[in-house]
PDB file of C-alpha atoms in Angstrom:
ATOM      1  CA  MET A 262       0.000   0.000   0.000  1.00 61.00           C
ATOM      2  CA  PHE A 263       2.855   2.371   0.793  1.00 74.00           C
ATOM      3  CA  LEU A 264       4.793   1.486  -2.355  1.00 80.00           C
ATOM      4  CA  PRO A 265       2.570   3.345  -4.898  1.00 79.00           C
ATOM      5  CA  PHE A 266       2.703   6.527  -2.801  1.00 78.00           C
ATOM      6  CA  PHE A 267       6.463   6.286  -2.516  1.00 82.00           C
ATOM      7  CA  TRP A 268       6.776   5.769  -6.280  1.00 79.00           C
ATOM      8  CA  MET A 269       4.505   8.738  -6.978  1.00 84.00           C
ATOM      9  CA  ILE A 270       6.496  11.083  -4.732  1.00 84.00           C
ATOM     10  CA  SER A 271       9.804   9.739  -6.027  1.00 85.00           C
ATOM     11  CA  THR A 272       8.785  10.267  -9.658  1.00 82.00           C
ATOM     12  CA  SER A 273       7.562  13.790  -8.892  1.00 82.00           C
ATOM     13  CA  LEU A 274      11.118  14.684  -7.840  1.00 84.00           C
ATOM     14  CA  LYS A 275      12.816  13.311 -10.961  1.00 82.00           C
ATOM     15  CA  SER A 276      13.744  14.977 -14.212  1.00 78.00           C
ATOM     16  CA  PRO A 277      11.539  14.146 -17.237  1.00 73.00           C
ATOM     17  CA  LEU A 278      14.250  11.894 -18.684  1.00 73.00           C
ATOM     18  CA  GLU A 279      14.892  10.088 -15.407  1.00 75.00           C
ATOM     19  CA  ALA A 280      11.164   9.446 -14.984  1.00 71.00           C
ATOM     20  CA  LEU A 281      11.243   7.488 -18.278  1.00 74.00           C
ATOM     21  CA  ARG A 282      14.503   5.664 -17.615  1.00 75.00           C
ATOM     22  CA  MET A 283      14.518   1.871 -17.929  1.00 78.00           C
ATOM     23  CA  PRO A 284      15.130   0.108 -15.668  1.00 80.00           C
ATOM     24  CA  PRO A 285      13.452   2.616 -13.348  1.00 75.00           C
ATOM     25  CA  THR A 286      15.241   4.110 -10.366  1.00 76.00           C
ATOM     26  CA  TRP A 287      13.557   4.328  -6.978  1.00 80.00           C
ATOM     27  CA  ILE A 288      15.594   7.237  -5.656  1.00 82.00           C
ATOM     28  CA  PRO A 289      16.091  10.342  -7.853  1.00 78.00           C
ATOM     29  CA  SER A 290      19.713  11.189  -8.570  1.00 79.00           C
ATOM     30  CA  VAL A 291      18.869  14.870  -8.052  1.00 77.00           C
ATOM     31  CA  LEU A 292      15.801  16.028  -6.139  1.00 84.00           C
ATOM     32  CA  ARG A 293      13.840  18.302  -8.486  1.00 79.00           C
ATOM     33  CA  PHE A 294      11.579  20.250  -6.127  1.00 83.00           C
ATOM     34  CA  ASP A 295      11.141  22.811  -8.875  1.00 81.00           C
ATOM     35  CA  ASN A 296       8.749  20.338 -10.547  1.00 82.00           C
ATOM     36  CA  TYR A 297       6.114  21.484  -8.069  1.00 86.00           C
ATOM     37  CA  VAL A 298       6.713  25.105  -9.013  1.00 84.00           C
ATOM     38  CA  GLU A 299       6.591  24.171 -12.692  1.00 82.00           C
ATOM     39  CA  VAL A 300       3.121  22.672 -12.266  1.00 82.00           C
ATOM     40  CA  PHE A 301       1.728  26.069 -11.248  1.00 83.00           C
ATOM     41  CA  ARG A 302       3.208  27.560 -14.421  1.00 82.00           C
ATOM     42  CA  HIS A 303       1.476  25.074 -16.698  1.00 80.00           C
ATOM     43  CA  ILE A 304      -2.004  25.005 -15.154  1.00 81.00           C
ATOM     44  CA  ASN A 305      -4.089  27.171 -12.867  1.00 85.00           C
ATOM     45  CA  LEU A 306      -3.626  24.693 -10.026  1.00 84.00           C
ATOM     46  CA  LEU A 307      -4.283  27.184  -7.239  1.00 88.00           C
ATOM     47  CA  ARG A 308      -7.638  28.079  -8.787  1.00 91.00           C
ATOM     48  CA  TYR A 309      -8.527  24.398  -9.136  1.00 91.00           C
ATOM     49  CA  LEU A 310      -7.623  23.816  -5.489  1.00 90.00           C
ATOM     50  CA  LEU A 311      -9.724  26.753  -4.303  1.00 92.00           C
ATOM     51  CA  ASN A 312     -12.671  25.591  -6.412  1.00 94.00           C
ATOM     52  CA  THR A 313     -12.409  22.086  -4.988  1.00 93.00           C
ATOM     53  CA  ILE A 314     -12.103  23.324  -1.410  1.00 93.00           C
ATOM     54  CA  PHE A 315     -15.147  25.565  -1.824  1.00 95.00           C
ATOM     55  CA  VAL A 316     -17.277  22.833  -3.410  1.00 95.00           C
ATOM     56  CA  THR A 317     -16.159  20.251  -0.838  1.00 94.00           C
ATOM     57  CA  LEU A 318     -16.805  22.435   2.213  1.00 94.00           C
ATOM     58  CA  THR A 319     -20.137  23.732   0.930  1.00 96.00           C
ATOM     59  CA  SER A 320     -21.515  20.341  -0.064  1.00 95.00           C
ATOM     60  CA  LEU A 321     -20.183  18.807   3.154  1.00 94.00           C
ATOM     61  CA  THR A 322     -21.973  21.438   5.228  1.00 95.00           C
ATOM     62  CA  GLY A 323     -25.222  20.666   3.420  1.00 95.00           C
ATOM     63  CA  ILE A 324     -24.748  16.914   3.845  1.00 95.00           C
ATOM     64  CA  LEU A 325     -24.156  17.218   7.590  1.00 95.00           C
ATOM     65  CA  ILE A 326     -27.140  19.525   8.130  1.00 95.00           C
ATOM     66  CA  THR A 327     -29.605  17.460   6.097  1.00 95.00           C
ATOM     67  CA  GLY A 328     -28.114  14.172   7.304  1.00 94.00           C
ATOM     68  CA  LEU A 329     -28.362  15.043  11.002  1.00 94.00           C
ATOM     69  CA  MET A 330     -31.895  16.389  10.729  1.00 94.00           C
ATOM     70  CA  ALA A 331     -33.181  13.451   8.671  1.00 94.00           C
ATOM     71  CA  ALA A 332     -31.368  10.858  10.802  1.00 94.00           C
ATOM     72  CA  TYR A 333     -32.735  12.433  13.985  1.00 94.00           C
ATOM     73  CA  ALA A 334     -36.256  12.340  12.559  1.00 93.00           C
ATOM     74  CA  PHE A 335     -35.990   8.695  11.460  1.00 93.00           C
ATOM     75  CA  ALA A 336     -34.448   7.638  14.771  1.00 91.00           C
ATOM     76  CA  ARG A 337     -36.552   9.563  17.316  1.00 90.00           C
ATOM     77  CA  PHE A 338     -39.737  10.800  15.658  1.00 89.00           C
ATOM     78  CA  ARG A 339     -42.770   8.543  15.344  1.00 88.00           C
ATOM     79  CA  PHE A 340     -44.880   9.154  12.263  1.00 89.00           C
ATOM     80  CA  PRO A 341     -46.879   6.946   9.870  1.00 91.00           C
ATOM     81  CA  GLY A 342     -44.769   5.240   7.225  1.00 90.00           C
ATOM     82  CA  ARG A 343     -41.461   6.026   8.901  1.00 90.00           C
ATOM     83  CA  GLU A 344     -39.876   2.615   8.327  1.00 91.00           C
ATOM     84  CA  ALA A 345     -41.287   2.307   4.807  1.00 94.00           C
ATOM     85  CA  LEU A 346     -39.926   5.726   3.880  1.00 93.00           C
ATOM     86  CA  PHE A 347     -36.526   4.856   5.317  1.00 93.00           C
ATOM     87  CA  MET A 348     -36.444   1.581   3.367  1.00 93.00           C
ATOM     88  CA  PHE A 349     -37.367   3.533   0.240  1.00 93.00           C
ATOM     89  CA  PHE A 350     -34.397   5.845   0.788  1.00 91.00           C
ATOM     90  CA  LEU A 351     -32.097   2.851   1.221  1.00 90.00           C
ATOM     91  CA  ALA A 352     -33.446   1.355  -2.003  1.00 91.00           C
ATOM     92  CA  LEU A 353     -32.471   4.542  -3.833  1.00 89.00           C
ATOM     93  CA  MET A 354     -28.834   3.754  -3.030  1.00 86.00           C
ATOM     94  CA  MET A 355     -29.030   0.793  -5.406  1.00 87.00           C
ATOM     95  CA  ILE A 356     -29.826   2.994  -8.414  1.00 86.00           C
ATOM     96  CA  PRO A 357     -26.620   3.480 -10.460  1.00 85.00           C
ATOM     97  CA  LEU A 358     -25.439   6.945 -11.422  1.00 81.00           C
ATOM     98  CA  PRO A 359     -26.096   6.627 -15.202  1.00 82.00           C
ATOM     99  CA  VAL A 360     -29.826   6.137 -14.545  1.00 86.00           C
ATOM    100  CA  TYR A 361     -30.371   9.618 -13.106  1.00 85.00           C
ATOM    101  CA  LEU A 362     -27.463  11.348 -14.828  1.00 87.00           C
ATOM    102  CA  VAL A 363     -29.410  12.670 -17.827  1.00 89.00           C
ATOM    103  CA  PRO A 364     -32.529  13.721 -15.847  1.00 91.00           C
ATOM    104  CA  SER A 365     -30.341  15.554 -13.338  1.00 91.00           C
ATOM    105  CA  TYR A 366     -28.490  17.338 -16.119  1.00 92.00           C
ATOM    106  CA  MET A 367     -31.750  18.367 -17.790  1.00 93.00           C
ATOM    107  CA  ILE A 368     -33.090  19.796 -14.526  1.00 94.00           C
ATOM    108  CA  LEU A 369     -29.928  21.830 -14.002  1.00 93.00           C
ATOM    109  CA  PHE A 370     -30.059  22.997 -17.617  1.00 93.00           C
ATOM    110  CA  LYS A 371     -33.643  24.214 -17.184  1.00 93.00           C
ATOM    111  CA  LEU A 372     -32.598  26.061 -14.022  1.00 93.00           C
ATOM    112  CA  GLY A 373     -29.662  27.684 -15.823  1.00 92.00           C
ATOM    113  CA  TRP A 374     -27.164  26.172 -13.400  1.00 93.00           C
ATOM    114  CA  ILE A 375     -24.818  24.564 -15.932  1.00 93.00           C
ATOM    115  CA  ASP A 376     -21.252  25.835 -15.488  1.00 92.00           C
ATOM    116  CA  THR A 377     -21.969  27.141 -11.976  1.00 93.00           C
ATOM    117  CA  TYR A 378     -20.903  26.083  -8.500  1.00 94.00           C
ATOM    118  CA  ALA A 379     -24.523  25.224  -7.697  1.00 94.00           C
ATOM    119  CA  ALA A 380     -24.459  22.416 -10.274  1.00 94.00           C
ATOM    120  CA  MET A 381     -21.616  20.734  -8.386  1.00 93.00           C
ATOM    121  CA  ILE A 382     -23.061  21.316  -4.911  1.00 94.00           C
ATOM    122  CA  VAL A 383     -26.866  21.220  -4.778  1.00 93.00           C
ATOM    123  CA  PRO A 384     -27.415  17.707  -6.272  1.00 91.00           C
ATOM    124  CA  TRP A 385     -25.212  16.173  -3.550  1.00 90.00           C
ATOM    125  CA  ILE A 386     -26.255  17.958  -0.349  1.00 92.00           C
ATOM    126  CA  VAL A 387     -28.524  15.039   0.596  1.00 91.00           C
ATOM    127  CA  ASN A 388     -26.594  11.815   1.155  1.00 92.00           C
ATOM    128  CA  ILE A 389     -28.552   8.668   1.989  1.00 92.00           C
ATOM    129  CA  PHE A 390     -25.560   6.813   3.414  1.00 92.00           C
ATOM    130  CA  ALA A 391     -24.920   9.722   5.787  1.00 93.00           C
ATOM    131  CA  ILE A 392     -28.546   9.549   6.948  1.00 94.00           C
ATOM    132  CA  PHE A 393     -28.255   5.788   7.442  1.00 92.00           C
ATOM    133  CA  LEU A 394     -25.007   5.913   9.400  1.00 91.00           C
ATOM    134  CA  LEU A 395     -26.136   8.762  11.666  1.00 92.00           C
ATOM    135  CA  ARG A 396     -29.525   7.143  12.263  1.00 92.00           C
ATOM    136  CA  GLN A 397     -27.888   3.914  13.410  1.00 90.00           C
ATOM    137  CA  HIS A 398     -25.882   5.816  15.994  1.00 90.00           C
ATOM    138  CA  ILE A 399     -28.734   8.041  17.197  1.00 91.00           C
ATOM    139  CA  ARG A 400     -30.955   4.987  17.758  1.00 90.00           C
ATOM    140  CA  GLN A 401     -28.409   3.677  20.263  1.00 89.00           C
ATOM    141  CA  LEU A 402     -28.506   6.792  22.441  1.00 88.00           C
ATOM    142  CA  PRO A 403     -30.350   6.234  25.765  1.00 89.00           C
ATOM    143  CA  GLN A 404     -33.975   7.322  25.674  1.00 88.00           C
ATOM    144  CA  ASP A 405     -33.600   8.642  29.227  1.00 89.00           C
ATOM    145  CA  LEU A 406     -31.479  11.511  27.916  1.00 88.00           C
ATOM    146  CA  PHE A 407     -34.290  12.699  25.675  1.00 89.00           C
ATOM    147  CA  ASP A 408     -36.935  12.177  28.364  1.00 87.00           C
ATOM    148  CA  ALA A 409     -34.945  14.255  30.849  1.00 90.00           C
ATOM    149  CA  ALA A 410     -34.406  16.988  28.275  1.00 88.00           C
ATOM    150  CA  ARG A 411     -38.116  17.023  27.449  1.00 89.00           C
ATOM    151  CA  ILE A 412     -38.991  17.386  31.146  1.00 88.00           C
ATOM    152  CA  ASP A 413     -36.598  20.338  31.348  1.00 85.00           C
ATOM    153  CA  GLY A 414     -38.514  21.980  28.518  1.00 86.00           C
ATOM    154  CA  CYS A 415     -36.062  21.398  25.660  1.00 85.00           C
ATOM    155  CA  SER A 416     -37.447  21.557  22.152  1.00 87.00           C
ATOM    156  CA  ARG A 417     -36.626  18.900  19.554  1.00 88.00           C
ATOM    157  CA  LEU A 418     -34.177  21.250  17.866  1.00 88.00           C
ATOM    158  CA  TRP A 419     -32.445  21.977  21.161  1.00 90.00           C
ATOM    159  CA  MET A 420     -32.152  18.241  21.877  1.00 90.00           C
ATOM    160  CA  LEU A 421     -30.549  17.799  18.468  1.00 90.00           C
ATOM    161  CA  ILE A 422     -28.009  20.514  19.225  1.00 90.00           C
ATOM    162  CA  ARG A 423     -27.278  19.704  22.876  1.00 89.00           C
ATOM    163  CA  ILE A 424     -27.624  15.902  22.954  1.00 89.00           C
ATOM    164  CA  VAL A 425     -27.394  14.318  19.521  1.00 91.00           C
ATOM    165  CA  ILE A 426     -24.534  16.289  17.991  1.00 91.00           C
ATOM    166  CA  PRO A 427     -22.144  16.088  21.014  1.00 91.00           C
ATOM    167  CA  LEU A 428     -22.746  12.329  21.358  1.00 89.00           C
ATOM    168  CA  CYS A 429     -22.396  11.644  17.633  1.00 87.00           C
ATOM    169  CA  LYS A 430     -18.974  13.143  17.028  1.00 86.00           C
ATOM    170  CA  ALA A 431     -17.460   9.877  15.751  1.00 84.00           C
ATOM    171  CA  PRO A 432     -20.094   9.170  13.054  1.00 87.00           C
ATOM    172  CA  ILE A 433     -20.199  12.855  12.125  1.00 90.00           C
ATOM    173  CA  VAL A 434     -16.446  12.796  11.514  1.00 87.00           C
ATOM    174  CA  THR A 435     -16.826   9.564   9.540  1.00 86.00           C
ATOM    175  CA  VAL A 436     -19.529  11.072   7.338  1.00 90.00           C
ATOM    176  CA  ALA A 437     -17.440  14.208   6.905  1.00 90.00           C
ATOM    177  CA  VAL A 438     -14.327  12.275   5.859  1.00 87.00           C
ATOM    178  CA  PHE A 439     -16.116   9.913   3.463  1.00 88.00           C
ATOM    179  CA  ASN A 440     -18.012  12.697   1.737  1.00 91.00           C
ATOM    180  CA  ALA A 441     -15.026  15.036   1.683  1.00 90.00           C
ATOM    181  CA  VAL A 442     -13.011  12.343  -0.094  1.00 88.00           C
ATOM    182  CA  ALA A 443     -15.875  11.660  -2.522  1.00 90.00           C
ATOM    183  CA  SER A 444     -16.320  15.357  -3.296  1.00 91.00           C
ATOM    184  CA  TRP A 445     -12.574  15.952  -3.600  1.00 91.00           C
ATOM    185  CA  ASN A 446     -12.168  13.046  -6.035  1.00 88.00           C
ATOM    186  CA  SER A 447     -15.358  13.743  -7.994  1.00 90.00           C
ATOM    187  CA  PHE A 448     -14.603  13.791 -11.703  1.00 90.00           C
ATOM    188  CA  PHE A 449     -17.402  12.567 -13.974  1.00 90.00           C
ATOM    189  CA  TRP A 450     -20.191  14.885 -12.781  1.00 92.00           C
ATOM    190  CA  PRO A 451     -18.060  18.079 -12.667  1.00 93.00           C
ATOM    191  CA  LEU A 452     -16.725  17.209 -16.116  1.00 92.00           C
ATOM    192  CA  ILE A 453     -20.288  17.204 -17.464  1.00 92.00           C
ATOM    193  CA  VAL A 454     -21.633  20.330 -15.761  1.00 93.00           C
ATOM    194  CA  THR A 455     -18.594  22.630 -16.091  1.00 91.00           C
ATOM    195  CA  ASN A 456     -17.260  24.331 -19.197  1.00 89.00           C
ATOM    196  CA  SER A 457     -15.148  27.241 -17.951  1.00 88.00           C
ATOM    197  CA  ASP A 458     -11.581  26.726 -16.804  1.00 86.00           C
ATOM    198  CA  SER A 459     -12.115  29.184 -13.947  1.00 88.00           C
ATOM    199  CA  ILE A 460     -14.742  26.971 -12.322  1.00 92.00           C
ATOM    200  CA  ARG A 461     -13.193  23.548 -12.854  1.00 91.00           C
ATOM    201  CA  PRO A 462     -12.391  21.468  -9.765  1.00 92.00           C
ATOM    202  CA  LEU A 463      -9.061  19.806  -9.215  1.00 89.00           C
ATOM    203  CA  GLN A 464      -9.729  16.395 -10.766  1.00 90.00           C
ATOM    204  CA  VAL A 465     -11.108  17.842 -14.003  1.00 91.00           C
ATOM    205  CA  GLY A 466      -8.215  20.279 -14.217  1.00 88.00           C
ATOM    206  CA  LEU A 467      -5.725  17.446 -13.720  1.00 86.00           C
ATOM    207  CA  ALA A 468      -7.400  15.457 -16.496  1.00 86.00           C
ATOM    208  CA  TYR A 469      -6.859  18.309 -18.957  1.00 84.00           C
ATOM    209  CA  PHE A 470      -3.316  18.738 -17.659  1.00 82.00           C
ATOM    210  CA  SER A 471      -2.525  15.040 -18.156  1.00 79.00           C
ATOM    211  CA  ARG A 472      -3.701  15.320 -21.756  1.00 78.00           C
ATOM    212  CA  GLU A 473      -1.336  18.239 -22.350  1.00 72.00           C
ATOM    213  CA  GLN A 474       1.614  16.716 -20.470  1.00 65.00           C
ATOM    214  CA  SER A 475       1.054  13.069 -21.367  1.00 65.00           C
ATOM    215  CA  THR A 476       4.787  12.285 -21.579  1.00 69.00           C
ATOM    216  CA  ASN A 477       6.076  14.427 -18.706  1.00 77.00           C
ATOM    217  CA  TYR A 478       5.486  11.970 -15.894  1.00 78.00           C
ATOM    218  CA  ALA A 479       7.472  14.012 -13.401  1.00 82.00           C
ATOM    219  CA  LEU A 480       5.064  16.954 -13.653  1.00 82.00           C
ATOM    220  CA  LEU A 481       2.056  14.632 -13.683  1.00 84.00           C
ATOM    221  CA  MET A 482       3.195  12.963 -10.470  1.00 84.00           C
ATOM    222  CA  ALA A 483       3.942  16.332  -8.869  1.00 86.00           C
ATOM    223  CA  ALA A 484       0.412  17.534  -9.622  1.00 85.00           C
ATOM    224  CA  THR A 485      -1.067  14.245  -8.425  1.00 85.00           C
ATOM    225  CA  THR A 486       0.901  14.420  -5.179  1.00 86.00           C
ATOM    226  CA  MET A 487      -0.477  17.867  -4.410  1.00 85.00           C
ATOM    227  CA  ALA A 488      -3.996  16.613  -5.172  1.00 85.00           C
ATOM    228  CA  ILE A 489      -3.734  13.578  -2.892  1.00 85.00           C
ATOM    229  CA  LEU A 490      -1.791  15.076   0.017  1.00 83.00           C
ATOM    230  CA  PRO A 491      -4.767  16.892   1.654  1.00 82.00           C
ATOM    231  CA  LEU A 492      -6.767  13.649   1.722  1.00 81.00           C
ATOM    232  CA  VAL A 493      -3.899  11.724   3.309  1.00 81.00           C
ATOM    233  CA  VAL A 494      -3.549  14.367   6.021  1.00 80.00           C
ATOM    234  CA  LEU A 495      -7.326  14.383   6.603  1.00 77.00           C
ATOM    235  CA  PHE A 496      -7.503  10.615   6.996  1.00 75.00           C
ATOM    236  CA  PHE A 497      -4.470  10.584   9.299  1.00 75.00           C
ATOM    237  CA  PHE A 498      -6.154  12.924  11.772  1.00 74.00           C
ATOM    238  CA  ALA A 499      -9.628  11.360  11.500  1.00 68.00           C
ATOM    239  CA  GLN A 500      -8.842   7.631  11.476  1.00 70.00           C
ATOM    240  CA  LYS A 501      -9.535   7.206  15.212  1.00 67.00           C
ATOM    241  CA  GLN A 502     -13.044   8.648  14.899  1.00 62.00           C
ATOM    242  CA  ILE A 503     -13.734   6.505  11.829  1.00 64.00           C
ATOM    243  CA  VAL A 504     -12.825   3.301  13.678  1.00 64.00           C
ATOM    244  CA  GLN A 505     -14.907   4.319  16.708  1.00 61.00           C
ATOM    245  CA  SER A 506     -17.911   5.025  14.508  1.00 57.00           C
ATOM    246  CA  GLN A 507     -17.726   1.638  12.780  1.00 56.00           C
ATOM    247  CA  VAL A 508     -17.399  -0.175  16.111  1.00 56.00           C
ATOM    248  CA  ARG A 509     -20.270   1.674  17.796  1.00 55.00           C
ATOM    249  CA  THR A 510     -22.823   1.611  15.013  1.00 51.00           C
ATOM    250  CA  GLY A 511     -21.862  -1.768  13.596  1.00 49.00           C
ATOM    251  CA  LEU A 512     -23.694  -0.717  10.414  1.00 44.00           C
ATOM    252  CA  LYS A 513     -26.689  -2.721  11.575  1.00 44.00           C
ATOM    253  CA  GLU A 514     -29.683  -2.531  13.849  1.00 43.00           C
TER     254      GLU A 514
END
């Protein structure tokens, strides 16, 4: 698992000729850190990074808000058809992306959202897996906590803020990491709904860059390293919460 990352970083520090040398060398003869500077000269990498960060944070905020509210409702509210509606949502997860790709594009086209940030954010602010994972955890919280809060006069919204969110930190972090990675690595949908270079996210920008620099593997690996590094750092700091969430919820009733 470590070997591909090491090879990627090693290649990013080689000269273009050394990156193509056969047999390949694991350690560069001269460390070419200027490859990373060269990447910024060839593509608008900083703009791509800022676009990706904005889309990721905005969509993640929407996912957490809608996910927590829906999960809280499915776990603690009693209303007719609750279980049937939840099963229906789970069934939607089995529908592959190509099925609703064209209808989603047509809706965005009618709204005039093509080539806008909204096209990359709004369709993904409701995540069924996030609702499922958070619901499983909320169902395991003691009912006595909610009864005591209700006696003290707390509203449902206040119970969500003061009880559910503090006790669901591990699954919230898990949802945040999974969806941040998915949004950061998203390629196919942004490729369809964006046309302008100024609005492209990182993965789409790297795809165009790889087409232009198809033989310069050193620059390609340098750009790829900068694209992957934030995700590696994020997972490193959040891995404890991810493990705790999987252990506590068990992904089952």
